Short mmCIF file of C-alpha atoms in Angstrom, two decimals:
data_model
loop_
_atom_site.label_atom_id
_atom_site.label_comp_id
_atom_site.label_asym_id
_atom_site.label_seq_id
_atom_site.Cartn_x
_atom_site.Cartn_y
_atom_site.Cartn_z
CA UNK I 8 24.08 11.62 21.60
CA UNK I 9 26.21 14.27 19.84
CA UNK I 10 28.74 14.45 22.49
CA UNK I 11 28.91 10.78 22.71
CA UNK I 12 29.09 9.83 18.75
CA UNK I 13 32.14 12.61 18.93
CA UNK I 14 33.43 10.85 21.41
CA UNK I 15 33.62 7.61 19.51
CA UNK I 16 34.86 9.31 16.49
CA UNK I 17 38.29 10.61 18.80
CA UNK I 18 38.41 6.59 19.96
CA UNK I 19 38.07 5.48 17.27
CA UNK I 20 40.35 7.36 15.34
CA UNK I 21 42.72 8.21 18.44
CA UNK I 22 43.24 12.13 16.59
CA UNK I 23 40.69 15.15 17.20
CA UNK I 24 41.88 15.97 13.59
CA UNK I 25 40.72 12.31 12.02
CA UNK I 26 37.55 12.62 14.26
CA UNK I 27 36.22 16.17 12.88
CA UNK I 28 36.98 15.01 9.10
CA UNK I 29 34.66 11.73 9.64
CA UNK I 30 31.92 13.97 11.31
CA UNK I 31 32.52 16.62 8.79
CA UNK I 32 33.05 19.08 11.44
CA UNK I 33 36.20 20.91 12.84
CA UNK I 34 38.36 19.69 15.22
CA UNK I 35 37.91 22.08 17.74
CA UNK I 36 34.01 20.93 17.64
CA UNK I 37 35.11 17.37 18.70
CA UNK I 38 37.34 18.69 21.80
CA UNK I 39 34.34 21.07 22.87
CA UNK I 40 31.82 18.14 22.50
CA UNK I 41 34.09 15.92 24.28
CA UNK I 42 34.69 18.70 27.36
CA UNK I 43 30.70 18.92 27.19
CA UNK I 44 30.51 15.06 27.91
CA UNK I 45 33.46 15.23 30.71
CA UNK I 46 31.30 18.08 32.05
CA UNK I 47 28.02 15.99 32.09
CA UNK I 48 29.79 12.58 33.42
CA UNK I 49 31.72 14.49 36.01
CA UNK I 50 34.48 12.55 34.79
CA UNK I 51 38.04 12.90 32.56
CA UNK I 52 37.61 11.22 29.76
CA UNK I 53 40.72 12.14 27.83
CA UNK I 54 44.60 12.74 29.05
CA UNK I 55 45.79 16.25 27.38
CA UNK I 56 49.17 16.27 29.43
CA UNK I 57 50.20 14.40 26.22
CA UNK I 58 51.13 16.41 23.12
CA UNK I 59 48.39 14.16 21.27
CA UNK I 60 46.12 13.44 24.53
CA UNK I 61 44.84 9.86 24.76
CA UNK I 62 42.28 8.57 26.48
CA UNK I 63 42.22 7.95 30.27
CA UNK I 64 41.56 4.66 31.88
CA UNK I 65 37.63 6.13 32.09
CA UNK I 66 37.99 7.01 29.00
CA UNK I 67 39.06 3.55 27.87
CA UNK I 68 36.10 2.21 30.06
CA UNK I 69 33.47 4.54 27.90
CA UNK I 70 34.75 3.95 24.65
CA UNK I 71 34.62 -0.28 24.99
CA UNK I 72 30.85 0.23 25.66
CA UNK I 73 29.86 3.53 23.26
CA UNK I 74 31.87 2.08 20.29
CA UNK I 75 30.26 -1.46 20.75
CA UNK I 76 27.17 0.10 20.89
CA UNK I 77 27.46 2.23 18.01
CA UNK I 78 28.49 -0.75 15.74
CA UNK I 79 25.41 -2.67 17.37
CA UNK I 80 22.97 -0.31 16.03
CA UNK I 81 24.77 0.26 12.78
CA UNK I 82 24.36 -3.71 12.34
CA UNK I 83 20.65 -4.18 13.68
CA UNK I 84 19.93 -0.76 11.21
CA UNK I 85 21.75 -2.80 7.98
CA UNK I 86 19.46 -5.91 9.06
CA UNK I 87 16.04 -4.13 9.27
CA UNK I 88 17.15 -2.65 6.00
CA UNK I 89 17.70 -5.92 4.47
CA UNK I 90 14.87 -7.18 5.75
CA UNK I 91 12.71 -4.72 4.61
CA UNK I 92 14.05 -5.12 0.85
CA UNK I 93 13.99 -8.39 1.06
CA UNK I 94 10.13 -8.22 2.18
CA UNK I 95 7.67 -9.15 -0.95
CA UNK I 96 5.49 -6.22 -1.94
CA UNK I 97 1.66 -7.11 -0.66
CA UNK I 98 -0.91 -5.82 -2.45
CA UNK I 99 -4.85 -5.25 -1.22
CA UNK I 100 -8.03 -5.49 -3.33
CA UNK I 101 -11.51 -6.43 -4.56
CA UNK I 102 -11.12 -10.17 -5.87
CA UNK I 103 -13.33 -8.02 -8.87
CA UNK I 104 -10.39 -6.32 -9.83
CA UNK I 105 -7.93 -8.45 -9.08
CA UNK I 106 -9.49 -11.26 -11.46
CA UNK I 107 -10.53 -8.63 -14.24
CA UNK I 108 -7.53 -6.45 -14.57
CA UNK I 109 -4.88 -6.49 -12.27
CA UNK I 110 -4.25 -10.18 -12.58
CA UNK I 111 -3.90 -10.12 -16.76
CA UNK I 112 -1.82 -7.53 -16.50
CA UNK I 113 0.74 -8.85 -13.91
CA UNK I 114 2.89 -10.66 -16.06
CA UNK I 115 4.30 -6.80 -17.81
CA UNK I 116 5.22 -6.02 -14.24
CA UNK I 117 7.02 -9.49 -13.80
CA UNK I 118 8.62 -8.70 -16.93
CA UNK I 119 9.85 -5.09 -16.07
CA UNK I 120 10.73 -6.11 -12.23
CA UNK I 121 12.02 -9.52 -12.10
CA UNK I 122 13.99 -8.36 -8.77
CA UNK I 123 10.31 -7.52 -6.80
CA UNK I 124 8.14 -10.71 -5.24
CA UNK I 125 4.27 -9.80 -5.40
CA UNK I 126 1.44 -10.52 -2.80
CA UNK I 127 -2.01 -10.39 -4.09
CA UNK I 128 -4.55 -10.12 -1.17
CA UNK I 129 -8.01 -10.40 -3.05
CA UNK I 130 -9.53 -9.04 0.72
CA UNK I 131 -12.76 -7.18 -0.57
CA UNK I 132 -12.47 -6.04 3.05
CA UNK I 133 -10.14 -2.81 3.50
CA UNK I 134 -7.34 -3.00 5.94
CA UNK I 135 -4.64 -1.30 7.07
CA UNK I 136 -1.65 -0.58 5.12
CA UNK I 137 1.91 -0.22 5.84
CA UNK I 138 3.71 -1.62 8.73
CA UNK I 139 3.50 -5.97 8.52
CA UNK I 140 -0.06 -4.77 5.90
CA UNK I 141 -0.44 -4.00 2.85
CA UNK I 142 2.14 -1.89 0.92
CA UNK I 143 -0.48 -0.64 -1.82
CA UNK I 144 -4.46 -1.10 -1.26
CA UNK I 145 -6.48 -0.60 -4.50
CA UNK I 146 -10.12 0.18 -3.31
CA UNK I 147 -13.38 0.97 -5.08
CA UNK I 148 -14.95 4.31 -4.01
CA UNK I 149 -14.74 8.42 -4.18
CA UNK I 150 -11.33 8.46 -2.77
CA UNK I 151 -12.31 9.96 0.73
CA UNK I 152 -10.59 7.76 3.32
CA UNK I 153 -8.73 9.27 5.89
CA UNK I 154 -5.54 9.26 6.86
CA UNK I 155 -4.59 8.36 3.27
CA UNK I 156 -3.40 9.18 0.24
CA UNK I 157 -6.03 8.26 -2.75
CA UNK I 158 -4.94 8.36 -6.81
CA UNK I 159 -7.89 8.01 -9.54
CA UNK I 160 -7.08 4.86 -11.15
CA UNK I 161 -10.05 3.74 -13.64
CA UNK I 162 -13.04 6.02 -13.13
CA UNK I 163 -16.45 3.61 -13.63
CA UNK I 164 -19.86 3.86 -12.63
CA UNK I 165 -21.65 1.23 -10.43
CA UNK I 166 -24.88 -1.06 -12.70
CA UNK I 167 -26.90 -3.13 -11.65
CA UNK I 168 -27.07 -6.30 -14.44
CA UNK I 169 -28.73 -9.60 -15.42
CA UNK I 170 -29.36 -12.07 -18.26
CA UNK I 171 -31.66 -10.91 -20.67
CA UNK I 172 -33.65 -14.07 -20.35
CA UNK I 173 -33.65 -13.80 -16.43
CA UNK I 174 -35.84 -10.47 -16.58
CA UNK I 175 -37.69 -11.20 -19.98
CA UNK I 176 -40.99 -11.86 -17.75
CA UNK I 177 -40.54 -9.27 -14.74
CA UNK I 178 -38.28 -6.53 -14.90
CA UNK I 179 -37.51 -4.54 -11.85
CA UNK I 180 -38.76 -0.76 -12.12
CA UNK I 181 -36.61 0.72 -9.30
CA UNK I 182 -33.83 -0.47 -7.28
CA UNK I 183 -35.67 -1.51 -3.83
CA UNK I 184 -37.68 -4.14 -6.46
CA UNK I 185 -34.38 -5.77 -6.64
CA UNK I 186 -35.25 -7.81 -3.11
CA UNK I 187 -37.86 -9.62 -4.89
CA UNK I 188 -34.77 -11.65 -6.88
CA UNK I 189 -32.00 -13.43 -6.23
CA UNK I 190 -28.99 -11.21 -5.86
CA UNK I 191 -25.34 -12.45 -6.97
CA UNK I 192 -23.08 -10.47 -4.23
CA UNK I 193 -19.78 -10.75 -4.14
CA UNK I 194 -18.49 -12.08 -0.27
CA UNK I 195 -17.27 -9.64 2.06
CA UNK I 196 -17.71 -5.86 1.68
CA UNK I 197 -17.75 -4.83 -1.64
CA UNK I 198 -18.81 -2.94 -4.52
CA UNK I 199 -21.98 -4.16 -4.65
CA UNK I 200 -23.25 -4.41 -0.90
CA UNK I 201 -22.56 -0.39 -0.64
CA UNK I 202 -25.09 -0.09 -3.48
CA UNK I 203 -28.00 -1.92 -2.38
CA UNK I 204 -27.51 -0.65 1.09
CA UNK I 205 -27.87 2.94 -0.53
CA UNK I 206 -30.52 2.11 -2.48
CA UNK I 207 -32.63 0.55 0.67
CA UNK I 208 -32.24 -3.22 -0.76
CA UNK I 209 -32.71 -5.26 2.80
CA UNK I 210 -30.02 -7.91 3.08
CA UNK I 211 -32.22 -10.27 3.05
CA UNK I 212 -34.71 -10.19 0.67
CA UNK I 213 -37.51 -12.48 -0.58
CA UNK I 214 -35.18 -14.05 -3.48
CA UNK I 215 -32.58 -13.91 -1.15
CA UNK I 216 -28.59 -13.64 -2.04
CA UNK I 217 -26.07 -15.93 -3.46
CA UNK I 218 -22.64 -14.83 -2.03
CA UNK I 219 -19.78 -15.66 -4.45
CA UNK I 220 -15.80 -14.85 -5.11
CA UNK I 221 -15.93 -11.72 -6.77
CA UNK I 222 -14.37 -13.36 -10.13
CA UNK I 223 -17.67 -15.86 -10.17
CA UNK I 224 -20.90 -13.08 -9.67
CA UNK I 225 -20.61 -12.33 -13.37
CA UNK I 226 -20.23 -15.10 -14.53
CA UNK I 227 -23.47 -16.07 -12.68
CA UNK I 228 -25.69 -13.37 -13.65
CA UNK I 229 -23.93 -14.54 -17.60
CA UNK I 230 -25.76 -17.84 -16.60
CA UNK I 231 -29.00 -16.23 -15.85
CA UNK I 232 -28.68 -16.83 -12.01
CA UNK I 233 -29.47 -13.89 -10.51
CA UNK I 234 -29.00 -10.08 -10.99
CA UNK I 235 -25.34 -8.64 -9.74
CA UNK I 236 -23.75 -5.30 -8.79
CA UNK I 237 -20.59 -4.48 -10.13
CA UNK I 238 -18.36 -1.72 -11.53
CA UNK I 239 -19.52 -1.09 -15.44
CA UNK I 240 -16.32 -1.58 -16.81
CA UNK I 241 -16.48 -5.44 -16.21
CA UNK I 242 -19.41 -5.85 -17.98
CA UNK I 243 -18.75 -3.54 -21.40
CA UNK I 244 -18.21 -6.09 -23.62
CA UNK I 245 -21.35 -7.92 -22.56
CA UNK I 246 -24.02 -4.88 -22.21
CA UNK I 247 -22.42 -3.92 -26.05
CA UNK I 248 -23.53 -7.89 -27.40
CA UNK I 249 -26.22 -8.07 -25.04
CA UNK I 250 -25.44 -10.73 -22.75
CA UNK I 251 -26.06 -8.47 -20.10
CA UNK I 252 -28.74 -6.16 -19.63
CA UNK I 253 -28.10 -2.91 -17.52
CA UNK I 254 -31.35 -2.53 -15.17
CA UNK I 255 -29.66 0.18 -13.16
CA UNK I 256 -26.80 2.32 -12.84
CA UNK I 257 -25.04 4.71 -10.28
CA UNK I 258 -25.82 8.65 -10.68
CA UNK I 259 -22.70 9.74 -8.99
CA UNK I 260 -19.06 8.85 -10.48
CA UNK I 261 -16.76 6.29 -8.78
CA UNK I 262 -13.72 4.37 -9.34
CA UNK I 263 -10.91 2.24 -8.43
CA UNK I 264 -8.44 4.17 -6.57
CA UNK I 265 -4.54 3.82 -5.57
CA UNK I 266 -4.23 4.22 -1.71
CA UNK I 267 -1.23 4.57 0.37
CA UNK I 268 -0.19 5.61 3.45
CA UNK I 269 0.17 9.48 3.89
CA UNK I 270 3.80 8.77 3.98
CA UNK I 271 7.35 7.97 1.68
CA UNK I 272 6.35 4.36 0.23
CA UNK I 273 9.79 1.68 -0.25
CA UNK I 274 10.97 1.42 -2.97
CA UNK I 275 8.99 -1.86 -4.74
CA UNK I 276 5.67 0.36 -3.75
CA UNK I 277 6.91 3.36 -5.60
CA UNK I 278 7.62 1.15 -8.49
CA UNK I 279 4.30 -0.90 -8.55
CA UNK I 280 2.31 2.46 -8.25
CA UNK I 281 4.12 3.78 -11.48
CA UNK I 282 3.28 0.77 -13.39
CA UNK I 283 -0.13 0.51 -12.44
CA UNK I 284 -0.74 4.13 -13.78
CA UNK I 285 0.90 3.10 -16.92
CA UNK I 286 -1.54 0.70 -17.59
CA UNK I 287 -4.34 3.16 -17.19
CA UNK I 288 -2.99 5.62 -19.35
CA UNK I 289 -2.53 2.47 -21.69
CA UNK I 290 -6.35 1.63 -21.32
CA UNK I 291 -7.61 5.36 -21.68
CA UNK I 292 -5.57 5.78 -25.05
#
């Protein structure tokens, strides 16, 4: 490929000289890199009886197809780059945190980068990310999954909640009492279903499970519907006036993590990530 984009550079240009200063190597690089190619092809490519040498009539023949292909992939590498630019920047998570904080928040990033078109996926499944996926996936966990690169968004604790009037009568005492009341689970794979599956809650227990949009569950168990699962930073405000009562509670710490590819992110990804951990260190201040 060396020998050949040299040898484009001397048709194009029709002077070793010209051809070397484009490249930004010598001359004398071009006229070895050109013998190399004559060597290879078994062919002359270029007529040095001339003080200036031109190309011969195979050389002629070459340079039609090498210099049409060059400018091919020089247009189909300016369209993929377009493309990719043009291409809106997708976000994946939880429809919990997507409703409780990304969503609010969205309007600063409109604000700061009117130029960048936003996807929100609310997918509590997690799926893969770059490629036609995903740009920027914002899961709840520990940060462990492979092949990734995981950022410590909001750290928050996993609790177990419910209207104070719903457990007045018959509180649970431990976790696996939980399948003797309805649960409010968020659909899909979420924050919640990890917990009771931990904690040895069958799926289907005798007061059975109410699956809802993430943004809904809380608003449920608010209603006195059912106890819910969710990250303890959704429910502050209403554990602090007692709307909610906190029955249980994770003893290991999680939170809500950036992931990305192990790999450069575009541009609109790179600017996205920055924002969204300025408006964590905006909350933790």
């Amino acid at each position: 490929m060396s020998a050949l984009r040299a040898f484009a550079a001397y048709a194009q240009y029709g002077s070793l000289q010209q051809a070397g200063d484009a490249l930004n190597v010598t001359h004398a690089a071009i006229s070895q890199q050109i013998r190399n190619l004559e060597t290879r092809l078994g062919l002359t490519l270029l007529d040095r009886s001339a003080r200036q040498g031109r190309l011969s009539a195979e050389g002629k023949a070459l340079a039609d197809v090498v210099l049409a292909g060059f400018d091919a992939m020089a247009e189909q590498v300016a369209q993929l780059t377009d493309d990719e630019e043009a291409r809106p920047l997708t976000v994946t998570t939880t429809p919990s945190f997507a409703a409780n904080w990304l969503v609010p928040r969205l309007a600063d990033f409109r604000m700061k980068h009117p130029e960048i078109d936003v996807v929100i996926d609310a997918n509590p499944a997690p799926v893969a990310l770059g490629g036609s996926g995903p740009d920027v996936a914002i899961r709840f966990g520990q940060g462990d999954w492979a092949g990734t690169d995981a950022l410590l968004l909001i750290a928050t604790r996993r609790v177990a909640v419910a209207a104070p009037s719903f457990v007045r009568a018959d509180r649970p005492a431990s976790p696996v009492d939980l399948a003797r009341f309805p649960i409010l689970q968020e659909v899909g794979t979420s924050e919640s279903s990890l917990w009771l599956a931990k904690h040895g809650v069958p799926e289907a227990g005798q007061g059975g499970r109410i699956i809802l949009p993430g943004n809904l569950t809380i608003d449920a168990a608010r209603m006195g519907q059912g106890i819910t699962v969710t990250a303890e930073i959704w429910v502050r405000s209403d554990l602090e006036c007692g709307r909610l009562v906190k029955l249980f509670e994770d003893d290991e710490d999680f939170g809500y993590y950036i992931v990305t590819r192990a790999n450069a992110l575009r541009p609109f990804a790179r600017a996205f990530v920055k924002w969204l951990n300025a408006q964590a260190s905006h909350q933790r201040a």
